[in-house]
mmCIF file of C-alpha atoms in Angstrom:
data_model
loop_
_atom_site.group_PDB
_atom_site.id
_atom_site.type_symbol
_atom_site.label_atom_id
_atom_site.label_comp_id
_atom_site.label_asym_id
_atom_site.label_seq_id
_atom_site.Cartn_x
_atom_site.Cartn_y
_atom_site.Cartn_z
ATOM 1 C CA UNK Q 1 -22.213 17.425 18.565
ATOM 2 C CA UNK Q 2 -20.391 17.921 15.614
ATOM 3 C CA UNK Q 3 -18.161 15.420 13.717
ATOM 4 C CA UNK Q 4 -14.827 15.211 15.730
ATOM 5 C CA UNK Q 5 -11.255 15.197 13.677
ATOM 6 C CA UNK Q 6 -9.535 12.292 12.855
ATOM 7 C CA UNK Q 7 -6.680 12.416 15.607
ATOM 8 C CA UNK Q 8 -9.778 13.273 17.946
ATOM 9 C CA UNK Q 9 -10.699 9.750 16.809
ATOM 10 C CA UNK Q 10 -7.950 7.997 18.158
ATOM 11 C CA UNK Q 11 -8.712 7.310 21.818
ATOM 12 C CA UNK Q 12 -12.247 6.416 21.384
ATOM 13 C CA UNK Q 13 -11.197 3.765 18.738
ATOM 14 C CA UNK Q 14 -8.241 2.294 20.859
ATOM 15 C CA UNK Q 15 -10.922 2.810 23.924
ATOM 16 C CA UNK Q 16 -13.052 0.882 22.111
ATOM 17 C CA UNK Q 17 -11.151 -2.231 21.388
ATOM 18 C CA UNK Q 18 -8.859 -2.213 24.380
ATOM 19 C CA UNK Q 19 -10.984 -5.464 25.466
ATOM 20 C CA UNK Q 20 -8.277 -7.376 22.789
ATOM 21 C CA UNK Q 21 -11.413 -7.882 20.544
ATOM 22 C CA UNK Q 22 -11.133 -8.223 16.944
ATOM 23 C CA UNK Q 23 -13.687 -5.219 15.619
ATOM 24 C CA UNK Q 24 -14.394 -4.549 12.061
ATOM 25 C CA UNK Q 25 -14.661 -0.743 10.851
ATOM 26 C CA UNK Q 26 -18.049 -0.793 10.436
ATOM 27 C CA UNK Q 27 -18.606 -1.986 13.990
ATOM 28 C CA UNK Q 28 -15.972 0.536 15.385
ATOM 29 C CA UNK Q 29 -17.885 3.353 13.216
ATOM 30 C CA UNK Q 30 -21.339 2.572 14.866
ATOM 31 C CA UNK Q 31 -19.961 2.431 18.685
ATOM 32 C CA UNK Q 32 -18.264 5.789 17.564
ATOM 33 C CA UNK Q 33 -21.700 7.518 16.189
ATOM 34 C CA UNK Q 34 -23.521 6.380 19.719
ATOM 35 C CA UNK Q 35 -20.279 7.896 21.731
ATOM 36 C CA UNK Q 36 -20.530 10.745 20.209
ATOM 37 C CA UNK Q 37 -24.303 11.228 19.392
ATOM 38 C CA UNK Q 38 -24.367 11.940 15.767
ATOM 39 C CA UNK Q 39 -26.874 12.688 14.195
ATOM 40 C CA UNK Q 40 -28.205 11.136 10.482
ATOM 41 C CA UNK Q 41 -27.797 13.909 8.806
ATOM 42 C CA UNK Q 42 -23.957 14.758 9.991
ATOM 43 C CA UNK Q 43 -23.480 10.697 9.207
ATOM 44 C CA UNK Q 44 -24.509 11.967 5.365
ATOM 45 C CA UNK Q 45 -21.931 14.920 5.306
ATOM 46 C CA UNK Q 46 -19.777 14.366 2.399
ATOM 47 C CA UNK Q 47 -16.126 15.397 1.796
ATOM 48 C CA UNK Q 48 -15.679 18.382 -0.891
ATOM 49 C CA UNK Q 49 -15.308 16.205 -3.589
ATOM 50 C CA UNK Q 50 -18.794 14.669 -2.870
ATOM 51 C CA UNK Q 51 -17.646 10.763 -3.193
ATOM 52 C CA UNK Q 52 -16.960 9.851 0.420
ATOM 53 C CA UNK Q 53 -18.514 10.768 3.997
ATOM 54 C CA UNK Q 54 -16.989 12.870 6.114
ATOM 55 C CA UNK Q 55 -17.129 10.472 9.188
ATOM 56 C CA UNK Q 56 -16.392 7.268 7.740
ATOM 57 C CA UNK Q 57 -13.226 9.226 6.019
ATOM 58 C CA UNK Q 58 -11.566 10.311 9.729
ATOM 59 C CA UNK Q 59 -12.351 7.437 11.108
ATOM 60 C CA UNK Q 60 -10.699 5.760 8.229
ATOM 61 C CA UNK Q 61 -7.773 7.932 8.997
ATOM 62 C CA UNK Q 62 -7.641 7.751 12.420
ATOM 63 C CA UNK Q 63 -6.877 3.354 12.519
ATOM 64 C CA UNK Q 64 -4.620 3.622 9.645
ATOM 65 C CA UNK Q 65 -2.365 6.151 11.406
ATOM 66 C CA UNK Q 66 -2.915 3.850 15.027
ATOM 67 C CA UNK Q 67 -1.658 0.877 12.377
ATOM 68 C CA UNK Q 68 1.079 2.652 10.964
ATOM 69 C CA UNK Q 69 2.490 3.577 14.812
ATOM 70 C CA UNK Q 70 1.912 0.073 15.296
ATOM 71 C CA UNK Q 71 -0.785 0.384 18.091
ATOM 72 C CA UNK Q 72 -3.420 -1.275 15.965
ATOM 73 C CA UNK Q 73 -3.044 -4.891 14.344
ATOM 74 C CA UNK Q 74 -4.881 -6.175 11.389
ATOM 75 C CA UNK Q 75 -5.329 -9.827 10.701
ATOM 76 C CA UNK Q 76 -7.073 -9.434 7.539
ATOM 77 C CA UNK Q 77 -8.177 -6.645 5.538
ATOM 78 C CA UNK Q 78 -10.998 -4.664 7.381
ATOM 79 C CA UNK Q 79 -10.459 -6.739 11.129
ATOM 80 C CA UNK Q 80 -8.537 -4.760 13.458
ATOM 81 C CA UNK Q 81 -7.417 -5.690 17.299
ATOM 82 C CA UNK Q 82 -5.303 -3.304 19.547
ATOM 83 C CA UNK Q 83 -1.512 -4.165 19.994
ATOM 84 C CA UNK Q 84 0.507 -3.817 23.526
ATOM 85 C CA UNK Q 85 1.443 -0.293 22.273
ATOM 86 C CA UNK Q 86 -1.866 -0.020 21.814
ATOM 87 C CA UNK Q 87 -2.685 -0.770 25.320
ATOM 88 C CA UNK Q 88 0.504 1.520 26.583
ATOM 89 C CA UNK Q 89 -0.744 4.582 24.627
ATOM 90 C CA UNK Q 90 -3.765 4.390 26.606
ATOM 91 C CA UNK Q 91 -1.874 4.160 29.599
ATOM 92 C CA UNK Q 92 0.912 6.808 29.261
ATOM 93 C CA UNK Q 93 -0.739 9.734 27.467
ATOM 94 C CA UNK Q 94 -3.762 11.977 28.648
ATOM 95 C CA UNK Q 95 -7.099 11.768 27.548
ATOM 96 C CA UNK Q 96 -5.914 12.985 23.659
ATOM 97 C CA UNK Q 97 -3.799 11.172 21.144
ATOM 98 C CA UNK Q 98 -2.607 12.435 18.304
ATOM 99 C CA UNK Q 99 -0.215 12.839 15.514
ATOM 100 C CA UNK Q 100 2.105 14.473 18.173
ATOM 101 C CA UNK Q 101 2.137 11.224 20.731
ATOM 102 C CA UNK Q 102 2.424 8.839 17.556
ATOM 103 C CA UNK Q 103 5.724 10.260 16.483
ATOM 104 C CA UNK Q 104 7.629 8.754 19.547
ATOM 105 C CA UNK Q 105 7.636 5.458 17.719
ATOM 106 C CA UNK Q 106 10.577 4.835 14.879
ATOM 107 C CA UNK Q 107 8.283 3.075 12.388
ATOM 108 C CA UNK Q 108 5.364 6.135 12.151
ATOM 109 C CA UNK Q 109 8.348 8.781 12.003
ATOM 110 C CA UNK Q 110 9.011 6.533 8.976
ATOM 111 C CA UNK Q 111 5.938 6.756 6.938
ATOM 112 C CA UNK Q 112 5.142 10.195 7.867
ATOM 113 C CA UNK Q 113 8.532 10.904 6.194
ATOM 114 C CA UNK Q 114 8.088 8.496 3.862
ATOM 115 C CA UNK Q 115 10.784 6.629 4.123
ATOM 116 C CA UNK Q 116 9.863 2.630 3.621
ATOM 117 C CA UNK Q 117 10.425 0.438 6.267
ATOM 118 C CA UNK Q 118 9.809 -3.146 6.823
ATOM 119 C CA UNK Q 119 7.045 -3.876 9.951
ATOM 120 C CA UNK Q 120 7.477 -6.597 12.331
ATOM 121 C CA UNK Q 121 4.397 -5.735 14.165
ATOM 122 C CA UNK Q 122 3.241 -8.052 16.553
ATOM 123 C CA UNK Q 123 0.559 -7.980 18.962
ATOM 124 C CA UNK Q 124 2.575 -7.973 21.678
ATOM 125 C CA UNK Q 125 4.839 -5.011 20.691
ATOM 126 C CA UNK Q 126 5.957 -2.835 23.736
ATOM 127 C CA UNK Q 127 5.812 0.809 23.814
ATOM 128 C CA UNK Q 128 9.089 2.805 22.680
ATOM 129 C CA UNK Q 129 9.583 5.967 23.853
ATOM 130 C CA UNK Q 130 11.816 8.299 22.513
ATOM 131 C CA UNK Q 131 12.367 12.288 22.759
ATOM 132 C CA UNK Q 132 10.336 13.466 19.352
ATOM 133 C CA UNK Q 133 7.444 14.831 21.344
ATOM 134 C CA UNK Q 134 6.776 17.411 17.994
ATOM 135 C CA UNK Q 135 5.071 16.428 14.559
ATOM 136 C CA UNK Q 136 6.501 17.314 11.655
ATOM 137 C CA UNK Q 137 7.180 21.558 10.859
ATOM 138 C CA UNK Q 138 4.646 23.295 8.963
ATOM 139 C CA UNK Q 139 4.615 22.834 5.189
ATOM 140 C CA UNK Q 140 3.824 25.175 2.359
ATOM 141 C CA UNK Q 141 0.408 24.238 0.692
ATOM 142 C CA UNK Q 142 1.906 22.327 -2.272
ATOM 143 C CA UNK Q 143 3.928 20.490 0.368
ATOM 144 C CA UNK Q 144 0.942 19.395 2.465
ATOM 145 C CA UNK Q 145 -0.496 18.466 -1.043
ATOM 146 C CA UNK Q 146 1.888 16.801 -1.955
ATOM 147 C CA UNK Q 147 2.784 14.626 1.397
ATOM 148 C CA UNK Q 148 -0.908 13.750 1.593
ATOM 149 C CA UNK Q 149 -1.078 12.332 -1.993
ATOM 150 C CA UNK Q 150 2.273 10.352 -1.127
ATOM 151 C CA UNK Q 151 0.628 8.775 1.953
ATOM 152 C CA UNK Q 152 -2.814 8.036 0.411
ATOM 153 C CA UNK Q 153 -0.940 5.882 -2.611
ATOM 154 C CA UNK Q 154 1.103 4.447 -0.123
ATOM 155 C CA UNK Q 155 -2.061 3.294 1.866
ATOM 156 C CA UNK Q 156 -3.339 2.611 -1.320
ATOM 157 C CA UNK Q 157 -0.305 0.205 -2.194
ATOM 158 C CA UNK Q 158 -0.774 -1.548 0.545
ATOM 159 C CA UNK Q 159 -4.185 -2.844 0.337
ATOM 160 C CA UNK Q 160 -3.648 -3.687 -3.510
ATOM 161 C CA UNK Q 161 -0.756 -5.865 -2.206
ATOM 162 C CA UNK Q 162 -2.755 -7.229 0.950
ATOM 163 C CA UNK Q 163 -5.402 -7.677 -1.951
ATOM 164 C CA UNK Q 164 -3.255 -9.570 -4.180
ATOM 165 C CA UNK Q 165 -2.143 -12.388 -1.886
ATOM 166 C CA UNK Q 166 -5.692 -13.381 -0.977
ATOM 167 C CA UNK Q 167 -6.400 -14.238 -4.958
ATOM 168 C CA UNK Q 168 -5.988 -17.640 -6.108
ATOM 169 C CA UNK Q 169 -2.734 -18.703 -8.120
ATOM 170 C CA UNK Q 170 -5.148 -18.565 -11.347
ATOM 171 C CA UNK Q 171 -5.965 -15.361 -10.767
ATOM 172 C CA UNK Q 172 -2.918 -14.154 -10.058
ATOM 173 C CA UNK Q 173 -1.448 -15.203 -13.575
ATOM 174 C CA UNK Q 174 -4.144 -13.095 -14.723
ATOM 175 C CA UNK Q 175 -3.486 -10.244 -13.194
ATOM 176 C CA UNK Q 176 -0.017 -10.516 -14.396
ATOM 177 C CA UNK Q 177 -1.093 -10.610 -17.812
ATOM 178 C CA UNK Q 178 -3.349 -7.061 -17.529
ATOM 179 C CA UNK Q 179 -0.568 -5.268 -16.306
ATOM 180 C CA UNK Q 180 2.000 -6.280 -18.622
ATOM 181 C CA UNK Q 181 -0.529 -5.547 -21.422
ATOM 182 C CA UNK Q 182 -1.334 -1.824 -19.550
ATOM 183 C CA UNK Q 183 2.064 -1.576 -19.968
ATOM 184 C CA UNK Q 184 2.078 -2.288 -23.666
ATOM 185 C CA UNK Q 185 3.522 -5.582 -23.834
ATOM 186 C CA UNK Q 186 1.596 -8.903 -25.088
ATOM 187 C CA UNK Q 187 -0.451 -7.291 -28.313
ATOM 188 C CA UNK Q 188 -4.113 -7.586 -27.067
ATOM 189 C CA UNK Q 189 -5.515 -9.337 -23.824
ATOM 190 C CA UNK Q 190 -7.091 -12.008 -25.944
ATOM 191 C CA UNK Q 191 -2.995 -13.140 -27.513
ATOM 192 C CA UNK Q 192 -1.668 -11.881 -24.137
ATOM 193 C CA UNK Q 193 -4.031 -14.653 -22.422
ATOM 194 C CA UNK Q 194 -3.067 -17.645 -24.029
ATOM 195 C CA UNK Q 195 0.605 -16.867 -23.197
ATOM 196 C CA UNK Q 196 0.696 -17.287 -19.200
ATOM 197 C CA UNK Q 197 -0.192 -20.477 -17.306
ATOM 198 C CA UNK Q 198 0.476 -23.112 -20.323
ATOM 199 C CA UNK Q 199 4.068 -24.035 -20.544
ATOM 200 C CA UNK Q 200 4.544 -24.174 -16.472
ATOM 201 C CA UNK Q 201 7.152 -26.273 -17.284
ATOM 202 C CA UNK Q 202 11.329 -26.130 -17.114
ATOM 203 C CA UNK Q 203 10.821 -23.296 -14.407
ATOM 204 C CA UNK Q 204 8.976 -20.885 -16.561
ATOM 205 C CA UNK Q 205 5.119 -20.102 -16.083
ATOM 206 C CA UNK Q 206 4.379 -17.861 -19.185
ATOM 207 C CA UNK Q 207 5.635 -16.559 -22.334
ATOM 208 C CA UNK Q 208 4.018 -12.991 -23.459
ATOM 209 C CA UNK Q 209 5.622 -10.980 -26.211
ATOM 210 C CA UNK Q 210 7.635 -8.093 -25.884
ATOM 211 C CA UNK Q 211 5.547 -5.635 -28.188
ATOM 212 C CA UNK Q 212 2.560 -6.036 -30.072
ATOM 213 C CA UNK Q 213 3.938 -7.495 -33.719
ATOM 214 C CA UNK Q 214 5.367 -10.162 -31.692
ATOM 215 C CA UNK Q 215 9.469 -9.192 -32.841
ATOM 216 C CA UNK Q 216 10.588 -10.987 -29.208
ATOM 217 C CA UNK Q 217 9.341 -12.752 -26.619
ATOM 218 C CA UNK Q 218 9.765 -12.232 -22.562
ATOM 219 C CA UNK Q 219 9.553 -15.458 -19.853
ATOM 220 C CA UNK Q 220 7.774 -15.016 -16.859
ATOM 221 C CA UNK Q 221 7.903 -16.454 -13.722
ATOM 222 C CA UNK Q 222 5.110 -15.662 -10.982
ATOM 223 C CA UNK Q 223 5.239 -16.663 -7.876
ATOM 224 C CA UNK Q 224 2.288 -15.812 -5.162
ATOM 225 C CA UNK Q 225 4.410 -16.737 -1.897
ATOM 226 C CA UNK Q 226 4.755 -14.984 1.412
ATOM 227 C CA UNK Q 227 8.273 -15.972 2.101
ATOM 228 C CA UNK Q 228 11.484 -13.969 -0.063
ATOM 229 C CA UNK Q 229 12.573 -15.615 -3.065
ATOM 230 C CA UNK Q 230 16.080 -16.334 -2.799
ATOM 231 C CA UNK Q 231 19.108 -17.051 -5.569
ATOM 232 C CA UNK Q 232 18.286 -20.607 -5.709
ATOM 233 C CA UNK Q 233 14.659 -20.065 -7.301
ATOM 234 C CA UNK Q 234 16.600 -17.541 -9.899
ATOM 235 C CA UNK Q 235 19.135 -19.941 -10.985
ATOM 236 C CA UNK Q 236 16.497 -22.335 -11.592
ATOM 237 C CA UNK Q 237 14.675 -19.124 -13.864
ATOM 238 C CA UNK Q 238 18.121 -18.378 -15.603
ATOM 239 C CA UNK Q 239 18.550 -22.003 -16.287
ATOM 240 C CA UNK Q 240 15.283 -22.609 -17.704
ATOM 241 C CA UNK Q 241 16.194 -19.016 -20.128
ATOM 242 C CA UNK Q 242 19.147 -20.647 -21.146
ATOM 243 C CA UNK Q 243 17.506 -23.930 -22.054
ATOM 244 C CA UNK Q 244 15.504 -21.789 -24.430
ATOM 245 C CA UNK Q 245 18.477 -19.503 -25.851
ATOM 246 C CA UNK Q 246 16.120 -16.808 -24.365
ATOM 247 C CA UNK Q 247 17.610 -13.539 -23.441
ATOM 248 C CA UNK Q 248 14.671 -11.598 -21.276
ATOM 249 C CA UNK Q 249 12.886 -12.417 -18.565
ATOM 250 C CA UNK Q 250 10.439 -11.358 -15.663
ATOM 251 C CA UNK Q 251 10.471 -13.062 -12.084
ATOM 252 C CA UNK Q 252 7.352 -11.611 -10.641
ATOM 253 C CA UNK Q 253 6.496 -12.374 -6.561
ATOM 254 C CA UNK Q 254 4.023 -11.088 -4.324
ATOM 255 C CA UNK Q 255 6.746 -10.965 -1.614
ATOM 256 C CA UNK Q 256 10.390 -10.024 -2.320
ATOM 257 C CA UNK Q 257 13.870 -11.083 -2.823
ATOM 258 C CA UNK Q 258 17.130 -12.327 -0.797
ATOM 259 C CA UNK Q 259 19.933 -9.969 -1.740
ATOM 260 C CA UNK Q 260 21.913 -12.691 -3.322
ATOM 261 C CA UNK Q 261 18.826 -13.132 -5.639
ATOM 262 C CA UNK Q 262 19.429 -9.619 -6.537
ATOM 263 C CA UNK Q 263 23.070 -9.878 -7.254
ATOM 264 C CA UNK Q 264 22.751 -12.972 -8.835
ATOM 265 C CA UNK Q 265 20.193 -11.499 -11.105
ATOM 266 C CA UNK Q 266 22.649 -8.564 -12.057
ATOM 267 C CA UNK Q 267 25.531 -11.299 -12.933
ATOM 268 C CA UNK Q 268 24.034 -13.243 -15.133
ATOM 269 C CA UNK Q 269 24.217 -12.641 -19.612
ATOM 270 C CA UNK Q 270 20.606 -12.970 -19.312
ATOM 271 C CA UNK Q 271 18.256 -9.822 -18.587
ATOM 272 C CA UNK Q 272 15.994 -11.204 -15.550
ATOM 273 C CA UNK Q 273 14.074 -8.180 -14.283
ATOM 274 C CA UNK Q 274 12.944 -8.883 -10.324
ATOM 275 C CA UNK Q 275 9.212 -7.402 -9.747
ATOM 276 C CA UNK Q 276 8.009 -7.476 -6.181
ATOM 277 C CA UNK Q 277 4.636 -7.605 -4.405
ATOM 278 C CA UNK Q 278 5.351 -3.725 -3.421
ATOM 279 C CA UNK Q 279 6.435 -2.406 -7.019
ATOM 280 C CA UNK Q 280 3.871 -4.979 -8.762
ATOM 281 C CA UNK Q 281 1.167 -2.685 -6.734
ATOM 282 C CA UNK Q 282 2.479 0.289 -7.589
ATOM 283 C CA UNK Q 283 2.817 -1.045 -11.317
ATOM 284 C CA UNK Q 284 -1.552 -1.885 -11.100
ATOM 285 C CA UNK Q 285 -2.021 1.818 -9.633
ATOM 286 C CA UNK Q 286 0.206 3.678 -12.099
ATOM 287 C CA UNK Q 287 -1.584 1.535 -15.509
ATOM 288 C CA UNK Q 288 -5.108 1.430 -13.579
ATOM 289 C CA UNK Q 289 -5.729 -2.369 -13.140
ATOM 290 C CA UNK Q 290 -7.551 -3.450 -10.048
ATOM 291 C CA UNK Q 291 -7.748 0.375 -8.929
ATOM 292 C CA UNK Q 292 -10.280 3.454 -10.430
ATOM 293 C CA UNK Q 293 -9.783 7.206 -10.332
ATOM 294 C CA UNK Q 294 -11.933 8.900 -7.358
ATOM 295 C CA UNK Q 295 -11.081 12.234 -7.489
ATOM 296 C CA UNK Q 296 -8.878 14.901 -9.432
ATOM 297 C CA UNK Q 297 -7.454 18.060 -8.113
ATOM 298 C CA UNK Q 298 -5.607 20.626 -10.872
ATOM 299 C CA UNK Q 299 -3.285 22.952 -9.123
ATOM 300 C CA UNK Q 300 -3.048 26.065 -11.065
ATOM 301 C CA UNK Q 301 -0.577 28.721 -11.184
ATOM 302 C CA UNK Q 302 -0.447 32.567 -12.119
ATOM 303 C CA UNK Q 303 0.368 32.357 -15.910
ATOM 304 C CA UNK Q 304 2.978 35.734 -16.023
ATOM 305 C CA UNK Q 305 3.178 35.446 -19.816
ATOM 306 C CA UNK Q 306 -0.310 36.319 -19.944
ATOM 307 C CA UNK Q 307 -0.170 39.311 -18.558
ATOM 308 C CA UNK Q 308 2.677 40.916 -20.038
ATOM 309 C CA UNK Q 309 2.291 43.874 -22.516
#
């Protein structure tokens, strides 16, 4: 048997864990090579680029788009468990689920469009159903390129995040410091390190400068919480600025803020910029810390200026 598609994928895996066990990937990948008989040397296919197998790559697929619809639940990175729409999908469709059946719930629509929403998944969500029976209409090539690049660095900002709250406060204040230095701030990592994690005192955790000959300084604040950050925590920040006749600062979280903490933070003579766990992962992905390249695709294009005489 050959190496079934990704949304071929999707029953077997929810099949799999309907029992309400927690399954890893690895675990749902072997039950899915016995299922389907594969053999060791379709197990070793590789994907065009040569870097990743074929099989584990659609099965990857396959339980982040069941996540994403909100039929799969993950209690830590790798573990998965099937949800009550889980369970109903199994129920209320025929023997194939795909993209198609997905799009009936309001929160997949979302990321296929790529609009950012905030999950409440729970395990005990309840099945949804709406009218969209029809993915998404066909796209031009650079389209489909271009949607499928969106929704791997979206995946991909996701696990950095998911990633970054599991690191201890220590080395969280270090990661803080490599990106601000990526991003050209803070001289060299050896000056930049000395800067965070010191003071900790009058609500400020770090001082770094602002560009490498050290003509103005920046206060940080980091904060590794699950919970938003609301205007109380920023007033404390601004006051701490003021105590210092500072003018710039950064309030860095791995969650987000209230939006009175954003007002406030607009209000205020001091410049306090608001980082937050999402746009502190996309910050590591665009100046490569904690991430590395796998592949590169050029698209090329007819060059008409060549060929005119």
């Amino acid at each position: 048997m050959s190496i079934p598609d990704y949304q071929s994928l999707m029953r077997p895996v929810l099949e799999i864990l309907e029992n309400g066990k927690e399954q890893t990937v690895k675990e749902i990948c072997s039950e899915l090579t016995t299922q389907f008989s594969l053999t060791g040397e379709e197990l070793e296919e590789l994907l065009p680029s040569g870097r990743a197998k074929v099989f584990n790559n659609r099965v990857g697929w396959a339980v982040t788009y069941l996540k994403k619809a909100g039929a799969l639940y993950s209690s830590r990175r790798g573990v998965y468990s099937i949800t009550g729409r889980g369970q109903e999908l199994l129920k209320d469709t025929n023997s194939y689920i795909g993209i198609n059946d997905l799009m009936q719930f309001k929160d997949f629509r979302e990321f296929k469009n790529n609009k950012p929403t905030v999950s409440k998944q729970s395990k005990g969500d309840a099945l949804q159903p709406t009218n969209v029976t029809t993915f998404v209409k066909e796209k031009t090539p650079e389209e489909a390129l271009g949607q499928a690049w969106e929704e791997m660095r979206d995946s991909l900002e996701l696990e950095v995040l998911d990633q970054i709250k599991q690191v201890t406060p220590q080395f969280f204040e270090r990661l803080v410091v490599d990106v601000l230095v990526a991003m050209g701030y803070g001289g060299d990592r050896a000056d930049a390190s000395r800067a965070v994690g010191q003071s900790g005192d009058g609500g400020i955790d770090g001082i770094i400068d602002e560009d490498p000959l050290g003509l103005d300084v920046i206060y940080i604040q980091a904060k590794r919480w699950e919970g938003v950050v609301g205007r109380p925590e920023i007033q404390k920040f601004a006051g701490a600025l003021q105590g210092r006749r500072a003018k710039k600062g950064v309030f860095i979280t791995t969650s987000g803020f209230t939006k009175e903490a954003s007002e406030y933070a607009t209000m205020i003579d001091s410049r306090i910029v608001l980082i937050t766990g999402r746009r502190l992962a996309r910050l590591m992905i665009d100046h490569d810390v904690g991430v590395s390249s796998v592949e590169q695709y050029i698209v090329k294009r007819l060059d008409s200026d060549y060929f005119a005489e």
